[in-house]
mmCIF file of C-alpha atoms and ligand atoms in Angstrom:
data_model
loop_
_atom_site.group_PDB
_atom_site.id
_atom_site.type_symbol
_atom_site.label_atom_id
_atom_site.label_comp_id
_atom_site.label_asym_id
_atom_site.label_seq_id
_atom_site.Cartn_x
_atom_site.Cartn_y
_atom_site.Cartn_z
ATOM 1 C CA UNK G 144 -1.938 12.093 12.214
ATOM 2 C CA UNK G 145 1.221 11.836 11.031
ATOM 3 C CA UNK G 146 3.530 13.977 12.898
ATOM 4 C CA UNK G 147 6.369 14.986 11.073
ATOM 5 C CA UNK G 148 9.967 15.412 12.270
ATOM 6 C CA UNK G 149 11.944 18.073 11.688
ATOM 7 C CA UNK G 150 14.738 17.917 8.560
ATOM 8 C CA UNK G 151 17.477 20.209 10.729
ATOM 9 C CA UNK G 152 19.320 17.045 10.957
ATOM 10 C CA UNK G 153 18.750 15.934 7.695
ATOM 11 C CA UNK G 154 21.755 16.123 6.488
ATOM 12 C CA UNK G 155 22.323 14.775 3.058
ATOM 13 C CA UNK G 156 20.506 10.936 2.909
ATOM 14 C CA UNK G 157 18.033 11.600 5.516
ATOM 15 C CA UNK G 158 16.802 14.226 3.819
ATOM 16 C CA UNK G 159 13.517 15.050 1.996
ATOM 17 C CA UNK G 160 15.916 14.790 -1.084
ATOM 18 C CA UNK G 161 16.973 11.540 -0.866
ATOM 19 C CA UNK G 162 13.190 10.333 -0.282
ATOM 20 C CA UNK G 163 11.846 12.123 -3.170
ATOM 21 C CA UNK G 164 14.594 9.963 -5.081
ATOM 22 C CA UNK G 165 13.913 6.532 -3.506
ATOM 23 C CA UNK G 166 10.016 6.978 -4.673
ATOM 24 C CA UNK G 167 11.001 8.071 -8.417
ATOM 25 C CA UNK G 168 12.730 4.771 -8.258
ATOM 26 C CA UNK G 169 9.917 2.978 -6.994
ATOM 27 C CA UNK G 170 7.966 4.396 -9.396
ATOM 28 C CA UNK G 171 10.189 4.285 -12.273
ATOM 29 C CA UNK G 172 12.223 1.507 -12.173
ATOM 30 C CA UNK G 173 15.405 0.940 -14.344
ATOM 31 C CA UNK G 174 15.606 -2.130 -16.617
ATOM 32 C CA UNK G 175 18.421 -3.583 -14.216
ATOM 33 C CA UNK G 176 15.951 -3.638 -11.237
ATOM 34 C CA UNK G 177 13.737 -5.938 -13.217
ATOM 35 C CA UNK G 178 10.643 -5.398 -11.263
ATOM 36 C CA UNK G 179 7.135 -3.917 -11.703
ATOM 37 C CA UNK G 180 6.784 0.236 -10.978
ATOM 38 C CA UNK G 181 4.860 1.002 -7.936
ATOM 39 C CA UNK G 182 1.872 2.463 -9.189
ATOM 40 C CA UNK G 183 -0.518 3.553 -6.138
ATOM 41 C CA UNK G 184 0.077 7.141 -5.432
ATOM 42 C CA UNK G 185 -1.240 7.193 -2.105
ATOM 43 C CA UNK G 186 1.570 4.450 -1.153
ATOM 44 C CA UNK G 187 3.977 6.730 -3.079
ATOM 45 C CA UNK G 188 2.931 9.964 -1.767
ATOM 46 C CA UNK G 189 3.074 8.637 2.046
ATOM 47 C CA UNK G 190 6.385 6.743 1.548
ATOM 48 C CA UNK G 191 7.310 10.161 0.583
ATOM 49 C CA UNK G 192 6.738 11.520 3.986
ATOM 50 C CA UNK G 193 7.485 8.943 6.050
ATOM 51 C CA UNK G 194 10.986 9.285 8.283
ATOM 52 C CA UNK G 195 12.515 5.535 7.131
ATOM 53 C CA UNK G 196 15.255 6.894 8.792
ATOM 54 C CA UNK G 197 13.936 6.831 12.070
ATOM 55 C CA UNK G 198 12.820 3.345 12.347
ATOM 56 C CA UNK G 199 16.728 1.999 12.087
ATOM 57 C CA UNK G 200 19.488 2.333 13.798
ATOM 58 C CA UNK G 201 21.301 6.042 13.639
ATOM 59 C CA UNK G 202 24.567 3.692 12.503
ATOM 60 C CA UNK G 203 22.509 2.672 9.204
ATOM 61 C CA UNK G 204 20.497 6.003 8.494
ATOM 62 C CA UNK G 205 22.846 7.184 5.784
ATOM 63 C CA UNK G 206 21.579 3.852 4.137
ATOM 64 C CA UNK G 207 17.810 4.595 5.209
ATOM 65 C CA UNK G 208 16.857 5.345 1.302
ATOM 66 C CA UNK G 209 18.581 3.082 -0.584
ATOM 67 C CA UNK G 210 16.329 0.169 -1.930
ATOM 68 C CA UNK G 211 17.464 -2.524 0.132
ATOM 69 C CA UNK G 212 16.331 -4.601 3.844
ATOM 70 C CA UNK G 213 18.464 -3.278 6.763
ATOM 71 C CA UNK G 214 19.374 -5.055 10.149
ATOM 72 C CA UNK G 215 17.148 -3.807 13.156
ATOM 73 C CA UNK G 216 18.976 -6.325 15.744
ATOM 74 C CA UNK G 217 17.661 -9.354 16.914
ATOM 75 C CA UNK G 218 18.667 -11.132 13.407
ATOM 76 C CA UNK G 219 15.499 -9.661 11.806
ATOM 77 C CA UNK G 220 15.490 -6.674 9.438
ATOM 78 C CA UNK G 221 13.237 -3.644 7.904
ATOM 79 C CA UNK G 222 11.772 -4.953 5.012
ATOM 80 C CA UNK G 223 12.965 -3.387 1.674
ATOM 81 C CA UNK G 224 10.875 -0.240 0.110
ATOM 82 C CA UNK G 225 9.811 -1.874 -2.808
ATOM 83 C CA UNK G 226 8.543 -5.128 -1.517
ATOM 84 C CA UNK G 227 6.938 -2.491 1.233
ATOM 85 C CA UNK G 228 5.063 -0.583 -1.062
ATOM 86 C CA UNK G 229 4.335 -3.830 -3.417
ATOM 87 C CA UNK G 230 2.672 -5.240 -0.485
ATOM 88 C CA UNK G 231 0.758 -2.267 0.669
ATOM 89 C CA UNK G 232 -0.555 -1.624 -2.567
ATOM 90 C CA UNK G 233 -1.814 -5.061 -3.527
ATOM 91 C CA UNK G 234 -3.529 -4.466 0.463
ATOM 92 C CA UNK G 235 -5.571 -1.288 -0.796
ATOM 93 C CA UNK G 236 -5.604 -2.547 -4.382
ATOM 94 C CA UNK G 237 -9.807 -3.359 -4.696
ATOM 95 C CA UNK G 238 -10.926 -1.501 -1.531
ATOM 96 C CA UNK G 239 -9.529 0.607 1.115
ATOM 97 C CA UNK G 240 -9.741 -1.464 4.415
ATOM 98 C CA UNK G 241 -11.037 0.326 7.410
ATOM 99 C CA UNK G 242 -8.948 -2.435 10.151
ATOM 100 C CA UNK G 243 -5.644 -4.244 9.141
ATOM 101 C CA UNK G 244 -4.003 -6.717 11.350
ATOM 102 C CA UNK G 245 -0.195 -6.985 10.642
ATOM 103 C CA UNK G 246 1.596 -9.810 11.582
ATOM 104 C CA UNK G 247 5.851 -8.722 12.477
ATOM 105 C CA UNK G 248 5.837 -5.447 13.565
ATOM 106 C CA UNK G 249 10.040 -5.528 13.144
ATOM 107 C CA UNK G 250 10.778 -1.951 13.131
ATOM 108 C CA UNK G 251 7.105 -0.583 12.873
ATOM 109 C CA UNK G 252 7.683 1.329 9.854
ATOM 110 C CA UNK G 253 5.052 -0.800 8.048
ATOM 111 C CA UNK G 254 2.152 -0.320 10.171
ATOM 112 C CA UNK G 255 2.863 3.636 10.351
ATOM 113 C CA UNK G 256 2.744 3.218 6.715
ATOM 114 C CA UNK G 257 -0.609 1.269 7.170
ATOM 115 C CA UNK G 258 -1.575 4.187 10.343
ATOM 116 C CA UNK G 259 -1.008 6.838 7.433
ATOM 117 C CA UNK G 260 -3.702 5.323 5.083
ATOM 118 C CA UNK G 261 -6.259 3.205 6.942
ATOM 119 C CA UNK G 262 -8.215 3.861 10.351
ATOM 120 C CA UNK G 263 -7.361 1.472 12.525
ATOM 121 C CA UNK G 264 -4.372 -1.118 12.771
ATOM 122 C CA UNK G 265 -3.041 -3.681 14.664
ATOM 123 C CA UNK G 266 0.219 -4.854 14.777
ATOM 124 C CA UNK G 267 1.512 -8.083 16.151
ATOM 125 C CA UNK G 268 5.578 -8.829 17.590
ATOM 126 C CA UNK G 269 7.083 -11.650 19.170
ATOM 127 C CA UNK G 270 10.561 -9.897 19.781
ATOM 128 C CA UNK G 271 9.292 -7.521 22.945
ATOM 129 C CA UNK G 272 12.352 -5.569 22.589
ATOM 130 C CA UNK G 273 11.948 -4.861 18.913
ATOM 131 C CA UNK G 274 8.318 -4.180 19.559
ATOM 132 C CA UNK G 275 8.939 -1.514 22.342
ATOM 133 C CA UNK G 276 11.848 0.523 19.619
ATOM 134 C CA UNK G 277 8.575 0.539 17.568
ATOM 135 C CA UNK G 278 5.920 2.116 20.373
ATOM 136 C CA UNK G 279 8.883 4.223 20.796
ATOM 137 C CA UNK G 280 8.831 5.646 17.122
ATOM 138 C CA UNK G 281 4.859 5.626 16.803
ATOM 139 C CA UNK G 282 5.283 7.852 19.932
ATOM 140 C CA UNK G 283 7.518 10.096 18.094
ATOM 141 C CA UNK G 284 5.868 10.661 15.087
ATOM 142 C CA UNK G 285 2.788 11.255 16.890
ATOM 143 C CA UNK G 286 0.606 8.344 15.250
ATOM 144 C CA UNK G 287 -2.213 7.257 17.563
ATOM 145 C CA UNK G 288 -3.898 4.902 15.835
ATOM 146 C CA UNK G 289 -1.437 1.513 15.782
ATOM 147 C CA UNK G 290 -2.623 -0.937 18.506
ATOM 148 C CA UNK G 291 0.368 -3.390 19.488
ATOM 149 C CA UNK G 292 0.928 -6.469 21.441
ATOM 150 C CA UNK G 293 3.967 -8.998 22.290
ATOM 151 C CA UNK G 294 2.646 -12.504 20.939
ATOM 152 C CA UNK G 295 3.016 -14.749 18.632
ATOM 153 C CA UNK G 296 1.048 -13.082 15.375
ATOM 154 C CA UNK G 297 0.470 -16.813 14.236
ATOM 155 C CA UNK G 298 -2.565 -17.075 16.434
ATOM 156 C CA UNK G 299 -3.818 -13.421 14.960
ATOM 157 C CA UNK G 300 -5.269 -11.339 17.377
ATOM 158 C CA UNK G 301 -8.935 -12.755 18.302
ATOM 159 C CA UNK G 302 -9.804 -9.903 20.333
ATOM 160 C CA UNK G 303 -10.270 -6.990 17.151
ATOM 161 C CA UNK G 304 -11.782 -9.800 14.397
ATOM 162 C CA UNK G 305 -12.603 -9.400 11.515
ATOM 163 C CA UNK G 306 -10.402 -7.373 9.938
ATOM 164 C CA UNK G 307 -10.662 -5.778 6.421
ATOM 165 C CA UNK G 308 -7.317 -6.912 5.664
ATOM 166 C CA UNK G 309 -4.170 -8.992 6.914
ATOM 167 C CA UNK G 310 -0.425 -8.844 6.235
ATOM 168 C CA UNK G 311 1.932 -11.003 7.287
ATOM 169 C CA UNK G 312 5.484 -9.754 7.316
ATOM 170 C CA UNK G 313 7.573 -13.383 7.938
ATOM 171 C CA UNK G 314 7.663 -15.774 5.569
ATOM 172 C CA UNK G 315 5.910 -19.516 6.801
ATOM 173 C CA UNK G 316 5.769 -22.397 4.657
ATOM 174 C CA UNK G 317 2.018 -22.551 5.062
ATOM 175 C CA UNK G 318 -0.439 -19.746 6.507
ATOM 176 C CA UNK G 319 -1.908 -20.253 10.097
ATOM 177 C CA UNK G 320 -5.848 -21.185 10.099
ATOM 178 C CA UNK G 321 -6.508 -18.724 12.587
ATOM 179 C CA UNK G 322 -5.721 -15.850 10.340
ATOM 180 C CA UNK G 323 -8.513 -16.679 7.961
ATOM 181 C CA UNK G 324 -10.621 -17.278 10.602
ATOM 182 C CA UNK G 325 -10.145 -13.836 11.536
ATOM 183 C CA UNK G 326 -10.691 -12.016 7.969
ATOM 184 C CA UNK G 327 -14.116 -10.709 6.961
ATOM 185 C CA UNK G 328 -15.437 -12.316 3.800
ATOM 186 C CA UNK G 329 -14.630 -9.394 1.851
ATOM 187 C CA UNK G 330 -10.740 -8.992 2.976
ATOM 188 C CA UNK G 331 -7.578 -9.703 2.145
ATOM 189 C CA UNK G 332 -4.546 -11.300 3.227
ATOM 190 C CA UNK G 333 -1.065 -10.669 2.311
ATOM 191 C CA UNK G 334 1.695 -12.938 2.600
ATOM 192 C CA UNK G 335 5.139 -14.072 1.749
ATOM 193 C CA UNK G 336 4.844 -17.952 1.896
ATOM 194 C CA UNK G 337 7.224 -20.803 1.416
ATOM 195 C CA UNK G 338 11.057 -21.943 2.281
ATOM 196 C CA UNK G 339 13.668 -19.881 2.528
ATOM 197 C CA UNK G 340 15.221 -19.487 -1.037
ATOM 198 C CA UNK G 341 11.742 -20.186 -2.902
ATOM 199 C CA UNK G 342 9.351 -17.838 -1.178
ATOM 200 C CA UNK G 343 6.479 -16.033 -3.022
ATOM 201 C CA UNK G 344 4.068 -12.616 -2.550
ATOM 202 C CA UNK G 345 0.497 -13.954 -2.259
ATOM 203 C CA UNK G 346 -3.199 -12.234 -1.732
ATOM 204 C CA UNK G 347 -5.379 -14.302 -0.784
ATOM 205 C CA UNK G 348 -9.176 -13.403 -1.705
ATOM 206 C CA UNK G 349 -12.271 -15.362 -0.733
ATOM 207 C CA UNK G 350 -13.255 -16.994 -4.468
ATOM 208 C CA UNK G 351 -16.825 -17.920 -4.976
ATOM 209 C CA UNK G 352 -16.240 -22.013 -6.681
ATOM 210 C CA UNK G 353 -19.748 -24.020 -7.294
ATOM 211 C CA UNK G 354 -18.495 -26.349 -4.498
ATOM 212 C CA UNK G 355 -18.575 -22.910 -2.302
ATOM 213 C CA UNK G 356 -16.125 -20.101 -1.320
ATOM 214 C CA UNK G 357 -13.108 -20.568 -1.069
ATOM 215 C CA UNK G 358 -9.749 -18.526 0.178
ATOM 216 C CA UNK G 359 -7.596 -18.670 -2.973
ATOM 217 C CA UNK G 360 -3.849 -17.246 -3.053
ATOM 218 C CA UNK G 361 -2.176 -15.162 -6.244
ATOM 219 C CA UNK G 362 1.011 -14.807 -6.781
ATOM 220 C CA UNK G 363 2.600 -11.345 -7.244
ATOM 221 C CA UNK G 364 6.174 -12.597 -7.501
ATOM 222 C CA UNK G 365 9.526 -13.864 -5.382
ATOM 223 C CA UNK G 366 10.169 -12.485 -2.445
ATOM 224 C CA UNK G 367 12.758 -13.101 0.277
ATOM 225 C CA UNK G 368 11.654 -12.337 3.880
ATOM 226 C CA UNK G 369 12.703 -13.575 7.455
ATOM 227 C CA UNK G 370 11.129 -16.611 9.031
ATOM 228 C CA UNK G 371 7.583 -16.819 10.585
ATOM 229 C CA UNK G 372 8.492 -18.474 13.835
ATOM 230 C CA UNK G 373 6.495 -19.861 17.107
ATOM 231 C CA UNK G 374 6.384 -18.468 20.189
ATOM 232 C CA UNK G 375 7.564 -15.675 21.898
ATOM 233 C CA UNK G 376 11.380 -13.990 22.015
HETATM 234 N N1 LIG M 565 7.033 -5.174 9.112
HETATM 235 C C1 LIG M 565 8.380 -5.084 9.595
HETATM 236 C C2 LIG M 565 9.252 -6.181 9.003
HETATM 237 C C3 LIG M 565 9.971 -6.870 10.103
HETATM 238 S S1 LIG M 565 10.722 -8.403 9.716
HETATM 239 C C4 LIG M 565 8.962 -3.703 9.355
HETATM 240 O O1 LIG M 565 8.306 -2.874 8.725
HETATM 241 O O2 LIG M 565 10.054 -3.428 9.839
HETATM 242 C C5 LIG M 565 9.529 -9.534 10.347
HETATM 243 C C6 LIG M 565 9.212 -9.470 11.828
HETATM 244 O O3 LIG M 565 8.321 -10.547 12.095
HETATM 245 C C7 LIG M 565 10.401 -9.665 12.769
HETATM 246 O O4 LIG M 565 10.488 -8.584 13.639
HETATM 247 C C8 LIG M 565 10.061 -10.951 13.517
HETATM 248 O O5 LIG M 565 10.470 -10.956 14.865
HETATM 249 C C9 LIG M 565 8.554 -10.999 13.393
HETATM 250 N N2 LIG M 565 7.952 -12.318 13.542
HETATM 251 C C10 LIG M 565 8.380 -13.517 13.079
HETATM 252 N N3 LIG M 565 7.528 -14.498 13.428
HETATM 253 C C11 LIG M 565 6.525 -13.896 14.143
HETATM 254 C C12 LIG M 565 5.352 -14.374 14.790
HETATM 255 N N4 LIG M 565 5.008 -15.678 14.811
HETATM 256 N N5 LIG M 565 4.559 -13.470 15.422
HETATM 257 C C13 LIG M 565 4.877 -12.155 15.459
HETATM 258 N N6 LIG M 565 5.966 -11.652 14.863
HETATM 259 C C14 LIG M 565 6.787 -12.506 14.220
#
């Protein structure tokens, strides 16, 4: 359930307002933005509900629904709406997934996203600061159905596989083994892959070939994200 908070404070850009406006921009975008609508309006309509503003800082809120990545400390950032909702929707595109592992929880304001549409998901830091800021908000906004845990997400999370779907949040030059091993035949991955500068959006879908299946990636356009790194912060 998603809990919401109340607008009293919501004074001018947090408010329901200035929401409402960020999704008619998603959906409608203007020839400068260059970019594909957002079509999925079960992405739109909970994007439409959900508080961005209370996954950043109180400093950046007045910027909470502009279309843009924002600082969250720690040199990593909340991801930008579009490229949210571009990567959620290409998730539920061919079937609704009952479990979704995400890899970079960051602010958390992608797996409440996830929590909002999908039974059951688990979400992966290796900042333990940034990952407690996140229980923090789930807490908040009464969602009870995001499992979380302080390691590093490119070893998945063994414990809850196979999941229905994957996305990874950090950009890698190559995708961890382990997180295929941990998809059901039927799911999907979603990732940003490659070097800093020359990243791309893939899914990944399991691809029947005569020489058998195979996991096979498709692009759905640049990206820039923060590094995938090892270990634990
Ligand atoms: N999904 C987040 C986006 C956060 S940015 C949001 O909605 O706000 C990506 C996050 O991935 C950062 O918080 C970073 O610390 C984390 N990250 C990077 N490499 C990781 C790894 N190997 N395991 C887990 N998290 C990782």
């Amino acid at each position: 359930m998603l809990r919401l908070p109340p607008e009293a404070h919501g004074l001018g850009m947090t408010s329901q307002r200035a929401r409402d406006r960020l999704i008619e921009r998603l959906a409608t975008p203007r020839p400068e933005d260059r970019r594909k609508p957002i079509t999925d309006r079960r992405v739109l309509d909970v994007m439409r509900r959900l508080p961005r503003h209370m996954f950043i800082e109180d400093a950046l809120a007045s910027r909470a629904y502009e279309d843009d990545a924002l600082p969250i400390g720690r040199a990593q950032t909340i991801s930008q709406p579009w490229v949210v909702a571009r990567m959620t929707e290409a998730l539920i595109e061919h079937a609704m997934p009952k479990k979704v592992l995400e890899i970079g929880t960051g602010s958390g304001y992608q797996a409440a996203l996830l929590a909002a549409l999908v039974g059951q998901v688990y979400t992966i830091e290796r900042i333990d600061e940034l990952l407690r800021n996140a229980r923090r908000r789930f807490r908040k906004l009464g969602i009870e159905n995001i499992r979380s845990k302080n390691v590093d997400g490119k070893l998945g999370w063994a414990e809850h596989a196979p999941y229905d779907a994957i996305m990874v949040t950090a950009a890698g030059e190559a995708l961890p083994a382990e997180l295929f091993d941990q998809l059901a035949p039927t799911g999907v991955l979603v990732a940003p892959v490659g070097k800093p500068g020359a990243q791309k959006l893939l899914r990944y879908r399991l691809i029947e070939k005569e020489s058998g299946a195979m996991w096979v990636g498709e692009s759905l356009g640049d990206v820039s994200f923060v590094p995938l790194l090892s270990g634990l912060d």
